[in-house]
GROMACS .gro file of C-alpha atoms in nm:
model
   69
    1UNK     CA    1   0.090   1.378  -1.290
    2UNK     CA    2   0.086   1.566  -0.948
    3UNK     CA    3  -0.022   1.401  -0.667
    4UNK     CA    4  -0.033   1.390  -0.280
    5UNK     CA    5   0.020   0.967  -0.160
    6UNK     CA    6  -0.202   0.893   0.122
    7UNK     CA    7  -0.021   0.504   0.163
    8UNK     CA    8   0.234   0.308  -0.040
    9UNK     CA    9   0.061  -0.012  -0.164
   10UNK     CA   10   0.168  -0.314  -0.077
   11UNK     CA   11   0.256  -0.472  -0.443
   12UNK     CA   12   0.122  -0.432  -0.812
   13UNK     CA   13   0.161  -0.608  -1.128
   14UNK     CA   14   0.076  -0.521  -1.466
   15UNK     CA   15  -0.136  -0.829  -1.504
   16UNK     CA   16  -0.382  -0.722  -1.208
   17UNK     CA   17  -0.380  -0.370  -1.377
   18UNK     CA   18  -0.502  -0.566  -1.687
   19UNK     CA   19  -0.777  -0.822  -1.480
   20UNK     CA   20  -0.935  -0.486  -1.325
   21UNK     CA   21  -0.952  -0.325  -1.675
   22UNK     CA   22  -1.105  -0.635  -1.842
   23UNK     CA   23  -1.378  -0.698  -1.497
   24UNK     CA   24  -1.517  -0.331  -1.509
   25UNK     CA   25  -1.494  -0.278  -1.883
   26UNK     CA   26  -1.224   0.033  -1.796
   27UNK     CA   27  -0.878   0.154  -1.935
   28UNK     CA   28  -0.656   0.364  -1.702
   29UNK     CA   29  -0.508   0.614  -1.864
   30UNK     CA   30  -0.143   0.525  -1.900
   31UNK     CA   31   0.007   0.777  -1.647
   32UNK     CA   32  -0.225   0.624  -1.389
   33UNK     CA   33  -0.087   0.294  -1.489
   34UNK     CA   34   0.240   0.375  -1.473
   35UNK     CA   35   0.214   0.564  -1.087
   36UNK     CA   36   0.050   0.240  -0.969
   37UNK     CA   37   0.347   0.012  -1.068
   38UNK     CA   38   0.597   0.309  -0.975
   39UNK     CA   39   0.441   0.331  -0.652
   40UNK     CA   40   0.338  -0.061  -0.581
   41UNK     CA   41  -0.059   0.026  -0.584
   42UNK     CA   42  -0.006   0.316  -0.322
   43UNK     CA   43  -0.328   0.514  -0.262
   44UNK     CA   44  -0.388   0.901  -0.464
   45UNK     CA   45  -0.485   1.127  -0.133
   46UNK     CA   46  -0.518   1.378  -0.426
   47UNK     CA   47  -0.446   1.463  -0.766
   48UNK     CA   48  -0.456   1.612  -1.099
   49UNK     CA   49  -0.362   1.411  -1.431
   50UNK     CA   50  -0.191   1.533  -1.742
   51UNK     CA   51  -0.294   1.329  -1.986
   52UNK     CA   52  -0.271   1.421  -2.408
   53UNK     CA   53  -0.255   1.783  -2.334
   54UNK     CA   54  -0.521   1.766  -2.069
   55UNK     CA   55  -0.610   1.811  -1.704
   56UNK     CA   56  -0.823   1.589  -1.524
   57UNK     CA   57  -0.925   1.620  -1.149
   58UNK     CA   58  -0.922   1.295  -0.934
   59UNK     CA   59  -1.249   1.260  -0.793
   60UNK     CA   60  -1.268   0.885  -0.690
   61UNK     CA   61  -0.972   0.600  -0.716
   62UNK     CA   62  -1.006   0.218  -0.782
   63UNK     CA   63  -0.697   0.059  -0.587
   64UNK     CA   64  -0.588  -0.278  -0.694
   65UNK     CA   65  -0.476  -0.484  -0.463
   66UNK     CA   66  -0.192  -0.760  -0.519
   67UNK     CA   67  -0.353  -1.051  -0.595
   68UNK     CA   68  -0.714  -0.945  -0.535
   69UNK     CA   69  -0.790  -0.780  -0.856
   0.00000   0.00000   0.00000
């Protein structure tokens, strides 16, 4: 993944990841999972995803909050 941060976040868990997914009926793609824990929920300014052999443009970000899924 290659992206610009526009903030660092201010805490993530793998279980808010997981509420988020289950309340909009949405999977992240792993990668995208992964940079939010790396990076504590920080905010994509922008972005392109590798993901399976493919590219994919960020176009709009869902940014979970610590304990405010």
């Amino acid at each position: 993944m290659q992206f610009k941060l526009k903030t660092e976040g201010t805490g993530i868990s793998p279980d808010v990841i997981d509420q988020i997914e289950k309340k909009y009926e949405i999977l992240f793609p792993a990668a995208l999972k992964e940079f939010y824990l790396e990076h504590s929920g920080a905010e994509i300014e922008e972005a392109a995803i590798f993901c399976d052999g493919d590219e994919y443009g960020v176009v709009s970000v869902v940014y979970p909050a610590a304990g405010d899924p």
